[in-house]
Amino acid sequence: MEILYPVKPSVVTNPFGTKAPWYDKVRGHLGVDFRTRNESLEIRSVMDGKVVKVVNDVKDWFYWENGWKQTVDYGSGDPYGNNVIIDHGGYFSVYGHCSKLFVHTGQEVKMGTTIAHGGNTGHSMGNHLHFELRMGENNRKSCVNSLPYMSEHPFNPNEASEWAKEAQEFVIENKISDGTRPHENVSREELWVMLHRISKSTK
């Protein structure tokens, strides 16, 4: 079996199996996260198939003090936010945290069909696509690492661009970062910490 990667350009920001408190305690992150820099980036069906689930969910959750929170107006919806599930005949693909959806339940789609735009809905702290590949059954226990099945391999998030090698060596040497996942988005808080560390290291 060979599938398309769901976004172009395809940059992985969080691989399958990553461990974190908010992921599956045993298996870790059950999908692969792809960068979607803006809410107009097209998300494509990875194979021919039939849409079996569409969730339009606008009540976003928010993350605060080590947990996902909700209020009267926020957080009562699906953790995957706006999401689509497609049946490919024994395989199921899941597209989570979208901003807009362009398909409906029961619709037949072709490989490469635009089904959504990237977004930041549900349990999400930044614009990205959470993509899952489920083998055999449509449940979270059936998730597998999708990257080995993709026809073109995404950009390696753990390797700095050629022009950034010197910067990577600098941040590792000065203990600003361990140098992994150099293409992941940096929050303002992380940037402030890095600048503070640089300032202290140059005094």
Short mmCIF file of C-alpha atoms in Angstrom, two decimals:
data_model
loop_
_atom_site.label_atom_id
_atom_site.label_comp_id
_atom_site.label_asym_id
_atom_site.label_seq_id
_atom_site.Cartn_x
_atom_site.Cartn_y
_atom_site.Cartn_z
CA MET A 1 0.00 0.00 0.00
CA GLU A 2 1.22 3.49 -0.87
CA ILE A 3 -0.44 6.74 0.18
CA LEU A 4 0.08 10.44 -0.48
CA TYR A 5 1.24 12.73 2.26
CA PRO A 6 -1.79 14.85 3.22
CA VAL A 7 -0.21 18.31 2.92
CA LYS A 8 2.32 20.03 0.66
CA PRO A 9 4.94 21.05 1.61
CA SER A 10 5.07 18.15 4.05
CA VAL A 11 6.99 19.04 7.21
CA VAL A 12 6.55 16.75 10.21
CA THR A 13 6.40 18.63 13.52
CA ASN A 14 5.53 15.70 15.78
CA PRO A 15 6.12 12.05 14.80
CA PHE A 16 4.17 8.93 15.74
CA GLY A 17 4.81 7.58 19.25
CA THR A 18 5.97 10.79 20.94
CA LYS A 19 5.52 10.58 24.71
CA ALA A 20 3.71 13.38 26.56
CA PRO A 21 1.15 13.51 29.43
CA TRP A 22 -1.74 14.34 27.08
CA TYR A 23 -1.09 11.39 24.71
CA ASP A 24 -1.93 7.70 25.04
CA LYS A 25 -0.08 6.53 28.14
CA VAL A 26 1.24 3.34 26.50
CA ARG A 27 1.65 4.13 22.79
CA GLY A 28 2.20 7.90 22.96
CA HIS A 29 1.17 10.12 20.04
CA LEU A 30 -1.14 8.06 17.81
CA GLY A 31 -0.71 10.13 14.66
CA VAL A 32 1.75 12.25 12.73
CA ASP A 33 1.53 16.04 12.94
CA PHE A 34 2.23 18.11 9.83
CA ARG A 35 2.91 21.83 9.77
CA THR A 36 0.13 23.98 8.33
CA ARG A 37 1.46 27.52 8.47
CA ASN A 38 -1.89 29.12 7.70
CA GLU A 39 -5.58 28.28 7.60
CA SER A 40 -5.72 28.16 3.81
CA LEU A 41 -3.25 25.30 3.36
CA GLU A 42 -5.03 22.47 1.55
CA ILE A 43 -5.36 19.04 3.15
CA ARG A 44 -5.69 16.14 0.70
CA SER A 45 -7.18 12.67 0.90
CA VAL A 46 -4.27 10.23 0.97
CA MET A 47 -6.16 7.55 -1.04
CA ASP A 48 -9.45 6.96 -2.83
CA GLY A 49 -12.21 6.36 -0.32
CA LYS A 50 -15.54 7.24 1.26
CA VAL A 51 -16.06 9.83 3.99
CA VAL A 52 -17.52 8.09 7.06
CA LYS A 53 -17.35 10.87 9.64
CA VAL A 54 -17.34 14.67 9.56
CA VAL A 55 -17.19 16.74 12.75
CA ASN A 56 -17.63 20.50 12.53
CA ASP A 57 -16.69 21.61 16.02
CA VAL A 58 -16.18 25.28 16.84
CA LYS A 59 -15.89 25.16 20.64
CA ASP A 60 -12.12 25.12 21.03
CA TRP A 61 -10.36 23.84 24.12
CA PHE A 62 -7.46 25.69 25.69
CA TYR A 63 -4.38 24.45 27.53
CA TRP A 64 -3.63 25.90 30.96
CA GLU A 65 -1.51 24.66 33.86
CA ASN A 66 -0.80 21.17 32.50
CA GLY A 67 -4.28 20.33 31.26
CA TRP A 68 -6.95 20.95 28.65
CA LYS A 69 -9.64 23.27 30.01
CA GLN A 70 -13.15 24.24 29.11
CA THR A 71 -15.64 26.96 30.06
CA VAL A 72 -19.29 27.51 29.27
CA ASP A 73 -18.30 28.82 25.83
CA TYR A 74 -15.17 26.80 25.17
CA GLY A 75 -14.09 23.18 25.19
CA SER A 76 -17.28 21.14 24.99
CA GLY A 77 -16.48 19.65 21.59
CA ASP A 78 -14.36 16.96 19.97
CA PRO A 79 -10.67 16.93 21.04
CA TYR A 80 -9.78 16.61 17.31
CA GLY A 81 -11.79 19.80 16.59
CA ASN A 82 -13.00 19.96 12.99
CA ASN A 83 -12.07 16.54 11.63
CA VAL A 84 -12.74 14.04 8.86
CA ILE A 85 -12.43 10.24 8.75
CA ILE A 86 -12.23 8.43 5.40
CA ASP A 87 -12.68 4.69 4.81
CA HIS A 88 -10.27 3.33 2.18
CA GLY A 89 -11.44 -0.27 2.33
CA GLY A 90 -9.73 -1.77 5.35
CA TYR A 91 -7.74 1.38 6.10
CA PHE A 92 -9.03 4.57 7.69
CA SER A 93 -7.41 8.01 7.56
CA VAL A 94 -8.12 10.74 10.12
CA TYR A 95 -7.54 14.48 9.59
CA GLY A 96 -7.79 16.54 12.78
CA HIS A 97 -7.69 20.20 13.95
CA CYS A 98 -8.86 21.59 10.58
CA SER A 99 -10.23 25.12 10.12
CA LYS A 100 -12.67 24.36 7.28
CA LEU A 101 -14.10 21.10 5.91
CA PHE A 102 -15.17 20.63 2.29
CA VAL A 103 -16.67 17.13 2.36
CA HIS A 104 -19.76 15.45 3.82
CA THR A 105 -20.53 12.01 5.22
CA GLY A 106 -21.04 9.43 2.47
CA GLN A 107 -19.09 11.40 -0.13
CA GLU A 108 -16.70 9.49 -2.41
CA VAL A 109 -13.28 11.12 -2.73
CA LYS A 110 -10.25 10.48 -4.93
CA MET A 111 -6.61 10.39 -3.91
CA GLY A 112 -5.44 14.01 -3.79
CA THR A 113 -8.92 15.55 -3.36
CA THR A 114 -8.85 18.66 -1.17
CA ILE A 115 -10.98 17.78 1.85
CA ALA A 116 -10.14 20.55 4.31
CA HIS A 117 -7.89 23.45 5.27
CA GLY A 118 -5.33 23.32 8.05
CA GLY A 119 -6.28 24.77 11.41
CA ASN A 120 -5.96 24.93 15.18
CA THR A 121 -9.28 23.55 16.51
CA GLY A 122 -9.83 21.08 19.36
CA HIS A 123 -6.90 19.98 21.55
CA SER A 124 -4.36 22.01 19.62
CA MET A 125 -1.79 24.62 20.60
CA GLY A 126 -0.85 25.75 17.10
CA ASN A 127 -1.73 25.45 13.43
CA HIS A 128 -1.15 21.86 12.32
CA LEU A 129 -2.76 18.73 10.88
CA HIS A 130 -3.01 15.69 13.10
CA PHE A 131 -3.06 12.72 10.71
CA GLU A 132 -3.81 9.13 11.72
CA LEU A 133 -3.72 5.92 9.71
CA ARG A 134 -5.83 3.12 11.17
CA MET A 135 -5.41 -0.46 9.98
CA GLY A 136 -8.38 -2.83 9.89
CA GLU A 137 -10.71 -1.08 12.31
CA ASN A 138 -11.77 2.51 12.80
CA ASN A 139 -10.54 3.04 16.34
CA ARG A 140 -7.53 4.48 18.14
CA LYS A 141 -6.17 1.02 19.01
CA SER A 142 -5.66 0.40 15.27
CA CYS A 143 -3.38 3.42 14.66
CA VAL A 144 -0.03 2.79 12.98
CA ASN A 145 2.85 5.00 11.93
CA SER A 146 1.80 6.33 8.52
CA LEU A 147 5.17 7.67 7.35
CA PRO A 148 6.56 4.36 5.99
CA TYR A 149 3.51 4.07 3.71
CA MET A 150 3.86 7.51 2.14
CA SER A 151 4.94 7.75 -1.49
CA GLU A 152 7.16 10.75 -0.82
CA HIS A 153 8.85 11.11 2.50
CA PRO A 154 8.30 14.36 4.38
CA PHE A 155 11.03 16.75 5.40
CA ASN A 156 12.96 15.47 8.42
CA PRO A 157 12.06 17.71 11.39
CA ASN A 158 15.08 16.51 13.38
CA GLU A 159 17.67 17.84 10.91
CA ALA A 160 18.55 21.50 10.59
CA SER A 161 18.58 23.12 7.15
CA GLU A 162 22.05 23.41 5.65
CA TRP A 163 22.17 27.16 6.21
CA ALA A 164 21.19 26.67 9.87
CA LYS A 165 23.92 24.17 10.82
CA GLU A 166 26.08 26.81 12.47
CA ALA A 167 23.11 28.11 14.49
CA GLN A 168 22.24 24.57 15.57
CA GLU A 169 25.79 23.98 16.78
CA PHE A 170 25.64 27.28 18.69
CA VAL A 171 22.40 26.51 20.55
CA ILE A 172 23.63 23.01 21.48
CA GLU A 173 27.03 24.26 22.64
CA ASN A 174 25.43 27.00 24.77
CA LYS A 175 22.74 24.63 26.14
CA ILE A 176 19.95 26.76 24.70
CA SER A 177 18.46 23.65 23.06
CA ASP A 178 19.30 20.00 22.55
CA GLY A 179 19.14 20.63 18.80
CA THR A 180 16.25 18.29 18.04
CA ARG A 181 13.22 19.22 15.89
CA PRO A 182 14.71 22.54 14.69
CA HIS A 183 11.76 23.28 12.38
CA GLU A 184 9.07 23.17 15.06
CA ASN A 185 7.33 26.46 15.83
CA VAL A 186 8.81 28.34 18.77
CA SER A 187 6.46 30.04 21.23
CA ARG A 188 7.08 33.53 22.55
CA GLU A 189 7.73 32.08 25.99
CA GLU A 190 10.41 29.77 24.62
CA LEU A 191 11.95 32.65 22.65
CA TRP A 192 12.11 34.81 25.78
CA VAL A 193 13.84 32.00 27.68
CA MET A 194 16.36 31.52 24.87
CA LEU A 195 17.14 35.23 24.67
CA HIS A 196 17.55 35.38 28.46
CA ARG A 197 19.96 32.44 28.38
CA ILE A 198 21.96 34.01 25.55
CA SER A 199 22.14 37.27 27.47
CA LYS A 200 23.43 35.51 30.58
CA SER A 201 25.95 33.44 28.62
CA THR A 202 27.51 36.54 27.02
CA LYS A 203 28.08 38.47 30.28
#
